Amino acid sequence: MTGTGKSASDVVIVGAARTPFGKLLGAMGASITHCGPAGTGQAVKACNNMILAVHQIVLSEALVLGERLGLDPQAFFDVVSNATGNSWALSVNAPIPGLVKGSPANRDFEPGFAATLMLEDLGLAMEAAEQTDTDTVLGRIAANQYAKFVEGGNGGKGFSAIIDQVRHS
């Protein structure tokens, strides 16, 4: 499942034998995708969250660069959210307070999805990459960045708080 599980708008990812549980799972999310046999749902989730981690870090880098260039964060958001740089990380989870209603940044990075959970999923993705001899350069960098962030005592913050580490590196 992606999201917090608090609303029926989350994405449910299923890896198991096809069963008549669709209606039950439908109450949990707006999108239900059967990914194949047992374990494939977890694999898709790990890959999806690897993408999200990379997006969140590069978004944070771009926002910090913009800050240091003197760009207005709202103008930056308005342009990028309507251009090719848009992503879920920006449009839903922007790490600067006030840009997106409902963003954890508006609540001092109170987690919906904690950095420790992101690191766990990145660990699963890195294990899968090793088992399949797949070189995930950016995924590995993201895993290292989140490991450093969590080791720095930030594991309980929402994963988008990684911007604080970017600001201080």
XYZ file of N, CA and C in Angstrom, residues 4-168:
495
model
N -0.877 6.471 3.747
C -0.904 6.223 5.183
C -1.928 5.189 5.595
N -2.813 4.813 4.679
C -3.874 3.889 5.025
C -5.026 4.572 5.740
N -4.971 5.884 5.873
C -6.017 6.615 6.587
C -7.188 6.988 5.697
N -7.013 6.863 4.385
C -8.110 7.225 3.491
C -8.246 6.178 2.406
N -9.395 6.127 1.812
C -9.638 5.167 0.736
C -9.109 5.678 -0.592
N -8.174 6.616 -0.557
C -7.582 7.128 -1.790
C -6.191 6.557 -2.023
N -5.728 5.714 -1.120
C -4.404 5.126 -1.245
C -4.368 4.099 -2.370
N -3.157 3.721 -2.759
C -2.953 2.710 -3.789
C -2.653 1.395 -3.090
N -3.390 0.352 -3.423
C -3.172 -0.971 -2.852
C -2.439 -1.807 -3.890
N -1.298 -2.357 -3.491
C -0.466 -3.163 -4.372
C -0.511 -4.586 -3.833
N -0.946 -5.525 -4.658
C -1.147 -6.891 -4.195
C -0.232 -7.842 -4.943
N 0.503 -8.628 -4.189
C 1.285 -9.713 -4.762
C 0.850 -10.994 -4.082
N 0.020 -11.766 -4.746
C -0.519 -13.007 -4.186
C -1.332 -13.690 -5.269
N -1.771 -14.893 -4.966
C -2.660 -15.573 -5.900
C -3.935 -14.752 -6.031
N -4.512 -14.750 -7.228
C -5.758 -13.994 -7.423
C -6.856 -14.628 -6.571
N -7.513 -13.802 -5.806
C -8.583 -14.262 -4.930
C -9.737 -13.276 -5.014
N -10.869 -13.661 -4.458
C -12.025 -12.758 -4.516
C -11.999 -11.670 -3.443
N -10.827 -11.143 -3.113
C -10.724 -10.121 -2.079
C -10.811 -8.705 -2.628
N -11.053 -8.563 -3.912
C -11.068 -7.248 -4.546
C -11.983 -6.254 -3.868
N -13.195 -6.683 -3.511
C -14.135 -5.755 -2.871
C -13.635 -5.331 -1.498
N -13.057 -6.259 -0.754
C -12.512 -5.936 0.561
C -11.349 -4.957 0.415
N -10.452 -5.239 -0.516
C -9.316 -4.350 -0.738
C -9.772 -3.005 -1.288
N -10.870 -3.005 -2.037
C -11.407 -1.765 -2.599
C -11.774 -0.754 -1.537
N -12.127 -1.220 -0.350
C -12.456 -0.307 0.744
C -11.210 0.383 1.284
N -10.039 -0.179 0.971
C -8.782 0.368 1.480
C -8.148 1.380 0.538
N -8.500 1.328 -0.731
C -7.823 2.219 -1.659
C -8.594 2.470 -2.924
N -8.196 3.506 -3.625
C -8.859 3.890 -4.870
C -8.336 3.095 -6.052
N -7.140 2.576 -5.935
C -6.508 1.840 -7.025
C -5.970 0.530 -6.479
N -6.392 -0.577 -7.069
C -5.903 -1.894 -6.660
C -5.239 -2.525 -7.869
N -3.977 -2.898 -7.715
C -3.250 -3.517 -8.809
C -2.713 -4.858 -8.362
N -3.097 -5.907 -9.087
C -2.544 -7.235 -8.842
C -1.245 -7.321 -9.623
N -0.141 -7.526 -8.919
C 1.186 -7.480 -9.537
C 1.735 -8.846 -9.907
N 1.072 -9.906 -9.462
C 1.564 -11.246 -9.748
C 1.584 -12.079 -8.483
N 2.448 -13.087 -8.441
C 2.476 -13.992 -7.289
C 2.984 -13.318 -6.013
N 2.916 -14.054 -4.921
C 3.345 -13.543 -3.618
C 4.731 -12.926 -3.714
N 4.877 -11.753 -3.115
C 6.152 -11.049 -3.088
C 6.277 -9.952 -4.122
N 5.495 -10.043 -5.196
C 5.636 -9.039 -6.255
C 5.080 -7.677 -5.837
N 4.060 -7.670 -5.013
C 3.526 -6.396 -4.523
C 4.568 -5.648 -3.703
N 5.265 -6.376 -2.841
C 6.320 -5.764 -2.036
C 7.455 -5.267 -2.928
N 7.768 -6.019 -3.975
C 8.835 -5.607 -4.895
C 8.459 -4.315 -5.619
N 7.210 -4.231 -6.088
C 6.762 -3.005 -6.759
C 6.809 -1.826 -5.791
N 6.368 -2.041 -4.556
C 6.378 -0.966 -3.558
C 7.805 -0.491 -3.296
N 8.750 -1.420 -3.171
C 10.147 -1.035 -2.934
C 10.695 -0.231 -4.112
N 10.382 -0.657 -5.333
C 10.839 0.082 -6.522
C 10.189 1.464 -6.588
N 8.886 1.525 -6.317
C 8.178 2.807 -6.322
C 8.785 3.764 -5.299
N 9.061 3.266 -4.099
C 9.604 4.141 -3.071
C 11.057 4.517 -3.340
N 11.785 3.687 -4.098
C 13.124 4.085 -4.527
C 13.008 5.295 -5.459
N 12.052 5.244 -6.380
C 11.813 6.391 -7.268
C 11.466 7.627 -6.437
N 10.546 7.468 -5.485
C 10.127 8.592 -4.646
C 11.299 9.169 -3.859
N 12.142 8.313 -3.298
C 13.291 8.795 -2.520
C 14.219 9.634 -3.386
N 14.501 9.154 -4.593
C 15.365 9.907 -5.510
C 14.702 11.233 -5.870
N 13.401 11.192 -6.181
C 12.677 12.433 -6.497
C 12.747 13.413 -5.332
N 12.524 12.913 -4.107
C 12.490 13.805 -2.946
C 13.846 14.457 -2.714
N 14.910 13.691 -2.901
C 16.247 14.249 -2.697
C 16.577 15.275 -3.770
N 16.330 14.946 -5.031
C 16.679 15.899 -6.095
C 15.779 17.137 -6.025
N 14.530 16.970 -5.624
C 13.660 18.128 -5.409
C 14.236 19.011 -4.304
N 14.667 18.391 -3.220
C 15.264 19.148 -2.118
C 16.509 19.892 -2.574
N 17.339 19.226 -3.369
C 18.540 19.884 -3.889
C 18.172 21.087 -4.753
N 17.173 20.924 -5.609
C 16.757 22.026 -6.485
C 16.167 23.179 -5.678
N 15.366 22.868 -4.663
C 14.786 23.922 -3.829
C 15.860 24.676 -3.053
N 16.825 23.947 -2.509
C 17.910 24.598 -1.772
C 18.756 25.442 -2.725
N 19.030 24.920 -3.911
C 19.749 25.708 -4.910
C 18.966 26.980 -5.230
N 17.656 26.833 -5.421
C 16.809 27.996 -5.684
C 16.858 29.011 -4.557
N 16.808 28.525 -3.300
C 16.915 29.428 -2.148
C 18.221 30.209 -2.203
N 19.307 29.502 -2.484
C 20.633 30.135 -2.490
C 20.818 31.071 -3.679
N 20.015 30.864 -4.719
C 20.028 31.776 -5.868
C 19.090 32.962 -5.660
N 18.365 32.948 -4.528
C 17.454 34.039 -4.218
C 16.086 33.912 -4.868
N 15.741 32.706 -5.347
C 14.439 32.511 -5.992
C 13.327 32.465 -4.956
N 12.188 32.994 -5.310
C 11.001 32.927 -4.464
C 10.471 31.496 -4.496
N 10.322 30.835 -3.330
C 9.854 29.449 -3.315
C 8.489 29.256 -3.989
N 7.588 30.221 -3.833
C 6.267 30.096 -4.452
C 6.370 30.175 -5.968
N 7.180 31.087 -6.476
C 7.374 31.191 -7.927
C 8.014 29.914 -8.461
N 9.002 29.393 -7.744
C 9.646 28.130 -8.118
C 8.590 27.029 -8.220
N 7.770 26.917 -7.164
C 6.719 25.898 -7.136
C 5.751 26.076 -8.300
N 5.310 27.302 -8.531
C 4.337 27.563 -9.595
C 4.873 27.154 -10.963
N 6.138 27.414 -11.212
C 6.727 27.038 -12.501
C 6.906 25.528 -12.590
N 7.609 24.956 -11.622
C 7.974 23.539 -11.711
C 6.755 22.626 -11.631
N 5.757 22.987 -10.829
C 4.567 22.134 -10.715
C 3.743 22.116 -11.998
N 4.030 23.036 -12.908
C 3.344 23.067 -14.204
C 4.296 22.786 -15.358
N 5.454 22.248 -15.042
C 6.466 21.990 -16.068
C 6.981 20.554 -15.941
N 7.996 20.257 -16.690
C 8.511 18.887 -16.762
C 9.143 18.396 -15.474
N 9.471 19.277 -14.553
C 10.053 18.864 -13.281
C 9.033 18.448 -12.240
N 7.750 18.510 -12.570
C 6.720 18.167 -11.597
C 6.801 16.695 -11.213
N 6.441 16.419 -9.981
C 6.377 15.048 -9.476
C 5.465 15.037 -8.257
N 5.112 13.847 -7.820
C 4.313 13.708 -6.604
C 5.058 14.336 -5.434
N 6.374 14.169 -5.403
C 7.181 14.730 -4.318
C 6.978 16.237 -4.199
N 6.795 16.915 -5.313
C 6.564 18.362 -5.299
C 5.091 18.688 -5.107
N 4.232 18.094 -5.915
C 2.830 18.517 -5.949
C 2.035 18.106 -4.718
N 2.491 17.088 -3.988
C 1.776 16.633 -2.792
C 2.610 16.835 -1.531
N 3.912 16.677 -1.648
C 4.779 16.571 -0.479
C 5.890 17.622 -0.459
N 5.657 18.778 -1.051
C 6.697 19.809 -1.119
C 7.299 20.056 0.262
N 8.634 20.045 0.361
C 9.270 20.135 1.675
C 9.477 21.547 2.222
N 8.818 22.526 1.651
C 8.874 23.899 2.171
C 7.469 24.270 2.641
N 7.330 24.708 3.895
C 6.004 25.033 4.428
C 5.263 26.058 3.569
N 3.960 25.822 3.431
C 3.088 26.772 2.761
C 2.909 26.579 1.273
N 3.716 25.737 0.650
C 3.588 25.554 -0.796
C 2.428 24.638 -1.164
N 2.201 23.605 -0.357
C 1.160 22.619 -0.649
C 0.346 22.367 0.615
N -0.945 22.545 0.504
C -1.832 22.251 1.629
C -1.697 20.762 1.970
N -1.527 20.464 3.230
C -1.438 19.080 3.676
C -0.030 18.503 3.679
N 0.946 19.244 3.200
C 2.326 18.750 3.190
C 2.848 18.598 4.614
N 3.611 17.531 4.896
C 4.213 17.389 6.222
C 5.083 18.587 6.623
N 5.620 19.316 5.650
C 6.436 20.500 5.959
C 5.621 21.544 6.717
N 4.318 21.553 6.525
C 3.440 22.500 7.225
C 3.265 22.142 8.693
N 3.648 20.914 9.054
C 3.482 20.419 10.422
C 4.834 19.978 11.000
N 5.882 20.720 10.695
C 7.232 20.413 11.177
C 7.631 18.973 10.837
N 7.234 18.520 9.667
C 7.572 17.201 9.124
C 7.042 16.049 9.972
N 5.874 16.276 10.587
C 5.187 15.179 11.269
C 4.957 14.095 10.221
N 5.372 12.883 10.511
C 5.355 11.885 9.441
C 3.984 11.318 9.108
N 3.759 11.183 7.823
C 2.734 10.294 7.316
C 3.467 9.017 6.939
N 4.682 9.198 6.418
C 5.580 8.104 6.061
C 6.959 8.519 6.568
N 7.372 7.902 7.662
C 8.600 8.299 8.349
C 9.850 7.940 7.551
N 10.906 8.683 7.798
C 12.190 8.441 7.136
C 12.692 7.021 7.396
N 12.431 6.476 8.585
C 12.859 5.097 8.863
C 12.164 4.108 7.935
N 10.908 4.360 7.612
C 10.185 3.474 6.694
C 10.722 3.615 5.277
N 11.068 4.835 4.885
C 11.675 5.032 3.569
C 12.993 4.269 3.493
N 13.793 4.368 4.538
C 15.074 3.665 4.564
C 14.862 2.153 4.496
N 13.849 1.658 5.176
C 13.537 0.222 5.124
C 13.205 -0.206 3.693
N 12.358 0.552 3.017
C 12.005 0.210 1.635
C 13.203 0.332 0.700
N 14.050 1.316 0.943
C 15.265 1.440 0.139
C 16.185 0.245 0.378
N 16.225 -0.237 1.600
C 17.005 -1.441 1.896
C 16.488 -2.639 1.119
N 15.170 -2.782 1.047
C 14.577 -3.875 0.261
C 14.927 -3.734 -1.215
N 14.869 -2.513 -1.715
C 15.211 -2.278 -3.118
C 16.683 -2.588 -3.375
N 17.560 -2.213 -2.444
C 18.991 -2.468 -2.626
C 19.287 -3.967 -2.567
N 18.594 -4.695 -1.682
C 18.745 -6.156 -1.629
C 18.305 -6.782 -2.942
N 17.178 -6.335 -3.468
C 16.675 -6.865 -4.738
C 17.642 -6.546 -5.873
N 18.201 -5.346 -5.863
C 19.162 -4.960 -6.902
C 20.391 -5.861 -6.852
N 20.853 -6.141 -5.648
C 22.020 -7.020 -5.504
C 21.698 -8.435 -5.980
N 20.525 -8.944 -5.605
C 20.130 -10.302 -5.993
C 19.959 -10.455 -7.494
N 19.603 -9.382 -8.164
C 19.364 -9.446 -9.612
C 20.502 -8.821 -10.418
N 21.591 -8.499 -9.746
C 22.758 -7.891 -10.388
C 22.361 -6.651 -11.196
N 21.562 -5.790 -10.546
C 21.097 -4.547 -11.161
C 21.801 -3.375 -10.492
N 22.456 -2.554 -11.278
C 23.159 -1.395 -10.742
C 22.182 -0.229 -10.615
N 21.845 0.117 -9.401
C 20.915 1.223 -9.142
C 21.704 2.369 -8.508
N 22.420 3.092 -9.332
C 23.325 4.142 -8.852
C 22.577 5.175 -8.011
N 21.519 5.742 -8.557
C 20.785 6.778 -7.820
C 20.039 6.194 -6.628
N 19.528 4.986 -6.766
C 18.876 4.326 -5.642
C 19.842 4.116 -4.487
N 21.064 3.721 -4.812
C 22.094 3.516 -3.790
C 22.456 4.847 -3.115
N 22.574 5.904 -3.904
C 22.855 7.226 -3.323
C 21.719 7.635 -2.386
N 20.483 7.430 -2.826
C 19.328 7.773 -1.983
C 19.342 6.959 -0.694
N 19.636 5.665 -0.796
C 19.695 4.817 0.402
C 20.765 5.329 1.364
N 21.915 5.707 0.840
C 22.985 6.240 1.692
C 22.579 7.558 2.340
N 21.905 8.422 1.579
C 21.463 9.707 2.129
C 20.423 9.508 3.235
N 19.468 8.595 3.017
C 18.461 8.346 4.047
C 19.070 7.650 5.257
N 20.066 6.782 5.049
C 20.741 6.143 6.185
C 21.425 7.203 7.048
N 22.118 8.125 6.415
C 22.782 9.221 7.129
C 21.751 10.077 7.873
N 20.638 10.350 7.225
C 19.573 11.160 7.816
C 18.990 10.477 9.052
N 18.695 9.193 8.933
C 18.128 8.436 10.053
C 19.154 8.307 11.181
N 20.399 8.013 10.837
C 21.456 7.904 11.853
C 21.663 9.223 12.584
N 21.322 10.325 11.950
C 21.429 11.649 12.570
C 20.277 11.970 13.508
N 19.426 10.994 13.774
C 18.328 11.185 14.719
C 17.036 11.686 14.109
N 16.903 11.563 12.790
C 15.729 12.097 12.102
C 14.747 11.039 11.615
N 14.911 9.818 12.060
C 14.084 8.722 11.568
C 12.600 8.884 11.812
N 12.231 9.609 12.853
C 10.824 9.797 13.163
C 10.158 10.922 12.391
N 10.940 11.675 11.642
C 10.365 12.749 10.825
C 9.846 12.176 9.517
N 8.950 12.908 8.880
C 8.501 12.521 7.554
C 9.681 12.497 6.596
N 9.637 11.605 5.616
C 10.780 11.421 4.717
C 11.143 12.683 3.941
N 10.195 13.602 3.765
C 10.504 14.829 3.017
C 11.380 15.793 3.811
N 11.569 15.526 5.096
C 12.457 16.359 5.915
C 13.916 16.203 5.499
N 14.196 15.320 4.564
C 15.553 15.157 4.030
C 16.096 16.494 3.529
N 15.221 17.434 3.236
C 15.673 18.763 2.802
C 16.570 19.407 3.854
N 16.349 19.109 5.130
C 17.198 19.676 6.181
C 18.636 19.195 6.036
N 18.807 17.933 5.686
C 20.152 17.394 5.474
C 20.793 18.038 4.244
N 20.004 18.226 3.203
C 20.522 18.863 1.988
C 20.981 20.285 2.312
N 20.203 20.995 3.104
C 20.555 22.381 3.456
C 21.873 22.467 4.221
N 22.175 21.438 4.985
C 23.346 21.486 5.863
C 24.512 20.655 5.348
